[in-house]
Amino acid sequence: MDLHLADRTVLVTGGSSGVGLATVATLLEEGANVITCARRLDVLEKALADLDTPADRMLAMSCDVRDADQVRALVEAGAARFGGIDGLVNNAGQSRMLGLDRATVEDFRDELDLKFGGVLNVTGTALPYLRASDAAAIVTINAVLARQPEPRLVTTSAARAGLLNLTKSMASEYAPDIRVNSVCLGLIDTGQWRRRFEADEQATSYEAFESDLAADRGISLGRFGRAEEVAAMVVTLLSPRASYVTGAALDVCGGVARYVA
Ligand SMILES: NC(=O)c1ccc[n+]([C@@H]2O[C@H](COP(=O)([O-])OP(=O)(O)OC[C@H]3O[C@@H](n4cnc5c(N)ncnc54)[C@H](OP(=O)(O)O)[C@@H]3O)[C@@H](O)[C@H]2O)c1
């Protein structure tokens, strides 16, 4: 099926690793132009070099999504390079391992700064360009934690719940010009989990670490998801083929979600 994304332009935040990098790669395969960013430009450029990216279809810049000036520079440079923006993937971020016994008000503020502030900065700045597109779509990466809080990730769970609510408001507010959907992840094999494995002195191999966690968390499919499996769903929601889907939240979680949505 042709996703009709060729020559369209999509901004993906956090494109140097994991879900963001896989989304960039899938969009390029579909013939789209991609604007992307991360805070560490050297890491981003190395990751994109490994993709063998056509230079005329890619703009990569250093940008912290929490910084409004940096976001404006990224969005304006991207729109100028490609003549507009048709899609946005709010992906940049990471989770924070913290229980309620240790979490401070400042920890909650920091998490909201990234998960709310970052999404509001990028979405608000890209909005005029998205409104000018004839098939605009936003996908916000979220987590099943939004509806199924995890005691070890209390600040992230709370921020994710708010982000799910905010994304729903955006879907109503920006309709019918822009479709807005959430993709809620379970445990996906990316840099986040590789870093946790390296920090776990008990873990003997990554495979054992993964299968122990899958059993502990009750993942029905018995394994972590792959970034490419997430990217396929994100790109489908960005596609004009998903023209009647807005305000939805799609779980890509291997069955770890226990709620009935
Ligand atoms: N992997 C999972 O199991 C899982 C589960 C639920 C939700 N998620 C969410 O999915 C998204 C992608 O996660 P991932 O697992 O692919 O993580 P990852 O492999 O660690 O990649 C995160 C990306 O975001 C960038 N980034 C982080 N903070 C940023 C900021 N303030 N401004 C701009 N870029 C920033 C990172 O680059 P720099 O560090 O250089 O900035 C990197 O490119 C995140 O929002 C994460 O919370 C992941």
Short mmCIF file of C-alpha atoms and ligand atoms in Angstrom, two decimals:
data_model
loop_
_atom_site.label_atom_id
_atom_site.label_comp_id
_atom_site.label_asym_id
_atom_site.label_seq_id
_atom_site.Cartn_x
_atom_site.Cartn_y
_atom_site.Cartn_z
CA MET A 1 0.00 0.00 0.00
CA ASP A 2 1.35 3.43 -0.95
CA LEU A 3 1.27 5.65 2.16
CA HIS A 4 1.37 8.80 0.00
CA LEU A 5 4.19 10.29 2.03
CA ALA A 6 6.62 10.84 -0.86
CA ASP A 7 7.83 14.46 -1.00
CA ARG A 8 5.91 15.35 2.14
CA THR A 9 7.96 16.86 5.00
CA VAL A 10 7.92 15.50 8.54
CA LEU A 11 9.64 16.85 11.66
CA VAL A 12 10.73 14.12 14.08
CA THR A 13 12.18 15.21 17.42
CA GLY A 14 14.79 12.99 19.07
CA GLY A 15 15.99 11.37 15.84
CA SER A 16 19.38 10.08 16.96
CA SER A 17 18.30 6.86 18.60
CA GLY A 18 15.56 4.30 19.22
CA VAL A 19 12.02 5.13 18.11
CA GLY A 20 12.98 8.51 16.61
CA LEU A 21 15.79 7.08 14.49
CA ALA A 22 13.61 4.19 13.27
CA THR A 23 10.86 6.68 12.38
CA VAL A 24 13.33 8.83 10.43
CA ALA A 25 14.55 5.73 8.55
CA THR A 26 10.99 4.57 7.73
CA LEU A 27 9.97 8.04 6.51
CA LEU A 28 13.01 8.20 4.23
CA GLU A 29 12.10 4.77 2.82
CA GLU A 30 8.64 6.20 2.05
CA GLY A 31 10.23 9.09 0.13
CA ALA A 32 9.48 11.83 2.67
CA ASN A 33 11.76 14.75 3.56
CA VAL A 34 12.79 14.69 7.23
CA ILE A 35 13.68 17.44 9.68
CA THR A 36 15.12 16.05 12.89
CA CYS A 37 16.99 17.05 16.03
CA ALA A 38 18.62 15.89 19.24
CA ARG A 39 20.62 17.78 21.84
CA ARG A 40 23.89 16.05 20.86
CA LEU A 41 24.50 16.90 17.22
CA ASP A 42 27.55 14.61 16.93
CA VAL A 43 25.52 11.56 18.01
CA LEU A 44 22.67 12.56 15.68
CA GLU A 45 24.95 13.03 12.68
CA LYS A 46 26.66 9.69 13.29
CA ALA A 47 23.32 7.85 13.54
CA LEU A 48 22.06 9.45 10.32
CA ALA A 49 25.34 8.74 8.50
CA ASP A 50 24.79 5.05 9.28
CA LEU A 51 21.42 5.30 7.48
CA ASP A 52 23.12 6.46 4.28
CA THR A 53 20.68 9.37 4.14
CA PRO A 54 20.21 11.35 0.91
CA ALA A 55 21.45 14.82 1.95
CA ASP A 56 18.80 16.66 -0.08
CA ARG A 57 15.96 15.03 1.91
CA MET A 58 17.29 15.59 5.43
CA LEU A 59 17.91 18.48 7.79
CA ALA A 60 19.44 17.62 11.17
CA MET A 61 20.12 20.21 13.86
CA SER A 62 20.99 20.38 17.51
CA CYS A 63 17.90 21.40 19.49
CA ASP A 64 16.63 20.91 23.02
CA VAL A 65 12.83 20.76 22.72
CA ARG A 66 12.52 22.56 26.08
CA ASP A 67 14.19 25.67 24.63
CA ALA A 68 11.74 27.83 22.66
CA ASP A 69 14.47 29.73 20.76
CA GLN A 70 16.19 26.53 19.63
CA VAL A 71 12.84 25.06 18.58
CA ARG A 72 11.98 28.17 16.54
CA ALA A 73 15.35 27.99 14.76
CA LEU A 74 14.79 24.31 13.92
CA VAL A 75 11.23 24.71 12.66
CA GLU A 76 11.98 27.80 10.58
CA ALA A 77 15.10 26.28 9.03
CA GLY A 78 13.19 23.07 8.20
CA ALA A 79 10.21 24.86 6.69
CA ALA A 80 12.49 27.12 4.64
CA ARG A 81 14.53 24.17 3.35
CA PHE A 82 11.56 22.04 2.26
CA GLY A 83 8.87 24.68 1.64
CA GLY A 84 6.61 23.68 4.53
CA ILE A 85 5.88 21.00 7.13
CA ASP A 86 3.17 18.32 6.75
CA GLY A 87 3.81 16.11 9.75
CA LEU A 88 5.21 16.22 13.26
CA VAL A 89 6.33 13.39 15.55
CA ASN A 90 6.75 14.55 19.15
CA ASN A 91 9.19 11.86 20.24
CA ALA A 92 12.12 13.45 22.11
CA GLY A 93 12.43 12.38 25.70
CA GLN A 94 13.26 9.66 28.12
CA SER A 95 11.76 8.17 31.25
CA ARG A 96 12.95 8.74 34.78
CA MET A 97 13.24 5.86 37.27
CA LEU A 98 11.89 7.34 40.50
CA GLY A 99 9.43 6.19 43.15
CA LEU A 100 7.03 8.38 45.13
CA ASP A 101 9.20 7.92 48.24
CA ARG A 102 12.05 9.94 46.67
CA ALA A 103 10.35 12.16 44.06
CA THR A 104 10.39 15.88 44.82
CA VAL A 105 8.21 18.64 43.42
CA GLU A 106 11.23 19.66 41.36
CA ASP A 107 11.39 16.17 39.79
CA PHE A 108 7.73 16.48 38.75
CA ARG A 109 8.44 19.98 37.35
CA ASP A 110 11.39 18.71 35.31
CA GLU A 111 9.32 15.89 33.88
CA LEU A 112 6.49 18.26 32.95
CA ASP A 113 9.02 20.65 31.41
CA LEU A 114 10.15 17.89 29.03
CA LYS A 115 6.89 16.06 28.37
CA PHE A 116 4.56 19.08 28.32
CA GLY A 117 6.88 22.01 27.64
CA GLY A 118 8.73 20.17 24.88
CA VAL A 119 5.55 19.08 23.10
CA LEU A 120 3.91 22.51 23.48
CA ASN A 121 7.02 24.30 22.18
CA VAL A 122 7.43 22.18 19.07
CA THR A 123 3.72 21.82 18.26
CA GLY A 124 2.97 25.52 18.76
CA THR A 125 5.91 26.60 16.61
CA ALA A 126 5.13 24.14 13.80
CA LEU A 127 1.39 24.89 13.90
CA PRO A 128 1.21 27.60 11.18
CA TYR A 129 3.14 25.35 8.78
CA LEU A 130 0.97 22.32 9.60
CA ARG A 131 -2.20 24.37 9.08
CA ALA A 132 -0.96 25.30 5.61
CA SER A 133 -0.59 21.63 4.62
CA ASP A 134 -3.46 19.83 2.87
CA ALA A 135 -2.83 16.60 4.85
CA ALA A 136 -1.32 17.53 8.20
CA ALA A 137 -0.85 15.05 11.04
CA ILE A 138 0.79 15.02 14.45
CA VAL A 139 1.78 11.86 16.31
CA THR A 140 2.81 12.22 19.93
CA ILE A 141 4.80 9.37 21.42
CA ASN A 142 3.44 8.43 24.82
CA ALA A 143 3.49 5.37 27.06
CA VAL A 144 0.98 2.88 28.46
CA LEU A 145 2.11 4.43 31.76
CA ALA A 146 -0.32 7.26 30.95
CA ARG A 147 -3.20 4.92 31.85
CA GLN A 148 -1.33 2.28 33.85
CA PRO A 149 1.00 4.06 36.30
CA GLU A 150 4.18 2.31 37.31
CA PRO A 151 5.36 2.84 40.92
CA ARG A 152 9.03 2.89 39.82
CA LEU A 153 8.27 5.61 37.26
CA VAL A 154 5.94 7.87 39.19
CA THR A 155 6.92 11.26 37.72
CA THR A 156 6.96 9.89 34.18
CA SER A 157 3.59 8.16 34.66
CA ALA A 158 1.94 11.36 35.91
CA ALA A 159 3.43 13.47 33.11
CA ARG A 160 2.38 10.88 30.53
CA ALA A 161 -1.22 10.93 31.81
CA GLY A 162 -1.30 14.70 31.39
CA LEU A 163 0.24 14.46 27.92
CA LEU A 164 -2.43 11.98 26.81
CA ASN A 165 -5.09 14.42 27.95
CA LEU A 166 -3.33 17.38 26.28
CA THR A 167 -3.00 15.46 23.01
CA LYS A 168 -6.74 14.78 23.02
CA SER A 169 -7.39 18.51 23.44
CA MET A 170 -5.08 19.25 20.51
CA ALA A 171 -7.00 16.74 18.37
CA SER A 172 -10.27 18.59 19.04
CA GLU A 173 -8.78 22.06 18.78
CA TYR A 174 -6.87 21.53 15.51
CA ALA A 175 -9.58 19.54 13.69
CA PRO A 176 -10.38 19.40 10.85
CA ASP A 177 -7.08 20.91 9.61
CA ILE A 178 -4.69 18.65 11.50
CA ARG A 179 -5.14 15.08 12.73
CA VAL A 180 -3.54 14.42 16.14
CA ASN A 181 -2.97 10.97 17.63
CA SER A 182 -0.99 9.32 20.42
CA VAL A 183 1.09 6.16 20.20
CA CYS A 184 1.45 4.58 23.64
CA LEU A 185 4.49 2.39 24.07
CA GLY A 186 5.15 -0.52 26.35
CA LEU A 187 8.76 -1.67 26.70
CA ILE A 188 10.68 -1.03 23.49
CA ASP A 189 14.26 -2.16 22.92
CA THR A 190 16.07 1.19 22.57
CA GLY A 191 18.90 3.17 24.12
CA GLN A 192 16.84 3.62 27.28
CA TRP A 193 16.77 -0.11 28.08
CA ARG A 194 20.38 -0.69 26.92
CA ARG A 195 21.48 1.99 29.42
CA ARG A 196 19.46 0.35 32.21
CA PHE A 197 20.96 -3.05 31.39
CA GLU A 198 24.46 -1.57 31.58
CA ALA A 199 23.65 -0.02 34.97
CA ASP A 200 22.25 -3.33 36.35
CA GLU A 201 25.10 -5.17 38.06
CA GLN A 202 22.96 -8.33 38.50
CA ALA A 203 22.18 -8.75 34.79
CA THR A 204 24.31 -11.36 33.01
CA SER A 205 23.22 -10.86 29.39
CA TYR A 206 20.86 -8.47 27.60
CA GLU A 207 18.70 -11.43 26.47
CA ALA A 208 18.27 -12.62 30.10
CA PHE A 209 17.62 -9.01 31.24
CA GLU A 210 14.92 -8.67 28.54
CA SER A 211 13.17 -11.98 29.22
CA ASP A 212 13.22 -11.44 33.01
CA LEU A 213 11.66 -7.99 32.57
CA ALA A 214 9.10 -9.32 30.07
CA ALA A 215 8.01 -11.94 32.62
CA ASP A 216 8.06 -9.45 35.52
CA ARG A 217 5.93 -6.88 33.67
CA GLY A 218 3.60 -9.48 32.11
CA ILE A 219 4.23 -8.69 28.43
CA SER A 220 1.85 -11.03 26.54
CA LEU A 221 4.18 -11.38 23.55
CA GLY A 222 7.07 -12.27 25.90
CA ARG A 223 9.60 -9.76 24.59
CA PHE A 224 10.39 -6.06 24.19
CA GLY A 225 9.11 -4.32 21.09
CA ARG A 226 11.49 -3.19 18.36
CA ALA A 227 11.82 0.46 17.38
CA GLU A 228 10.93 -0.50 13.78
CA GLU A 229 7.63 -1.97 14.99
CA VAL A 230 6.75 1.38 16.56
CA ALA A 231 7.92 3.36 13.53
CA ALA A 232 5.61 1.40 11.21
CA MET A 233 2.58 2.46 13.28
CA VAL A 234 3.74 6.07 13.64
CA VAL A 235 4.26 6.44 9.90
CA THR A 236 0.87 4.85 9.17
CA LEU A 237 -0.83 7.42 11.42
CA LEU A 238 1.08 10.23 9.67
CA SER A 239 -0.06 8.97 6.28
CA PRO A 240 -3.08 10.48 4.47
CA ARG A 241 -4.29 6.84 4.40
CA ALA A 242 -5.25 7.39 8.08
CA SER A 243 -7.43 10.35 7.07
CA TYR A 244 -10.34 9.45 9.40
CA VAL A 245 -8.20 8.76 12.50
CA THR A 246 -7.83 11.58 15.01
CA GLY A 247 -7.92 11.81 18.80
CA ALA A 248 -6.94 8.14 19.01
CA ALA A 249 -4.36 6.48 21.24
CA LEU A 250 -2.78 3.38 19.72
CA ASP A 251 -0.99 1.01 22.11
CA VAL A 252 2.17 -0.56 20.71
CA CYS A 253 2.99 -2.61 23.74
CA GLY A 254 2.94 -6.36 23.05
CA GLY A 255 -0.09 -6.73 25.32
CA VAL A 256 1.46 -5.28 28.50
CA ALA A 257 -1.50 -2.92 28.94
CA ARG A 258 -4.05 -4.39 31.36
CA TYR A 259 -6.75 -1.74 30.92
CA VAL A 260 -9.71 -1.90 28.54
CA ALA A 261 -9.36 1.32 26.57
N1 LIG B 1 11.79 2.67 24.98
C1 LIG B 1 10.71 2.50 25.71
O1 LIG B 1 10.50 1.41 26.29
C2 LIG B 1 9.72 3.62 25.87
C3 LIG B 1 8.53 3.37 26.56
C4 LIG B 1 7.59 4.37 26.69
C5 LIG B 1 7.81 5.63 26.14
N2 LIG B 1 8.99 5.86 25.49
C6 LIG B 1 9.18 7.20 24.92
O2 LIG B 1 9.51 7.11 23.55
C7 LIG B 1 10.32 8.22 23.17
C8 LIG B 1 11.60 7.70 22.49
O3 LIG B 1 12.29 6.89 23.42
P1 LIG B 1 13.46 5.91 23.03
O4 LIG B 1 13.28 4.71 23.87
O5 LIG B 1 13.57 5.80 21.56
O6 LIG B 1 14.69 6.74 23.65
P2 LIG B 1 16.22 6.93 23.23
O7 LIG B 1 16.70 5.78 22.41
O8 LIG B 1 16.91 7.26 24.50
O9 LIG B 1 16.15 8.23 22.28
C9 LIG B 1 15.72 9.46 22.81
C10 LIG B 1 15.95 10.54 21.75
O10 LIG B 1 15.45 11.79 22.24
C11 LIG B 1 16.51 12.76 22.24
N3 LIG B 1 16.24 13.69 23.34
C12 LIG B 1 16.13 13.42 24.67
N4 LIG B 1 15.84 14.54 25.35
C13 LIG B 1 15.76 15.55 24.44
C14 LIG B 1 15.48 16.94 24.50
N5 LIG B 1 15.26 17.56 25.68
N6 LIG B 1 15.47 17.66 23.35
C15 LIG B 1 15.71 17.07 22.16
N7 LIG B 1 15.98 15.76 22.03
C16 LIG B 1 16.00 15.01 23.15
C17 LIG B 1 17.79 11.93 22.40
O11 LIG B 1 18.96 12.59 21.94
P3 LIG B 1 19.86 13.53 22.93
O12 LIG B 1 20.01 12.77 24.21
O13 LIG B 1 21.13 13.78 22.20
O14 LIG B 1 19.05 14.79 23.09
C18 LIG B 1 17.42 10.78 21.45
O15 LIG B 1 17.55 11.17 20.11
C19 LIG B 1 10.61 9.00 24.46
O16 LIG B 1 9.70 10.06 24.58
C20 LIG B 1 10.37 7.96 25.54
O17 LIG B 1 10.06 8.51 26.81
C21 LIG B 1 9.93 4.89 25.33
#
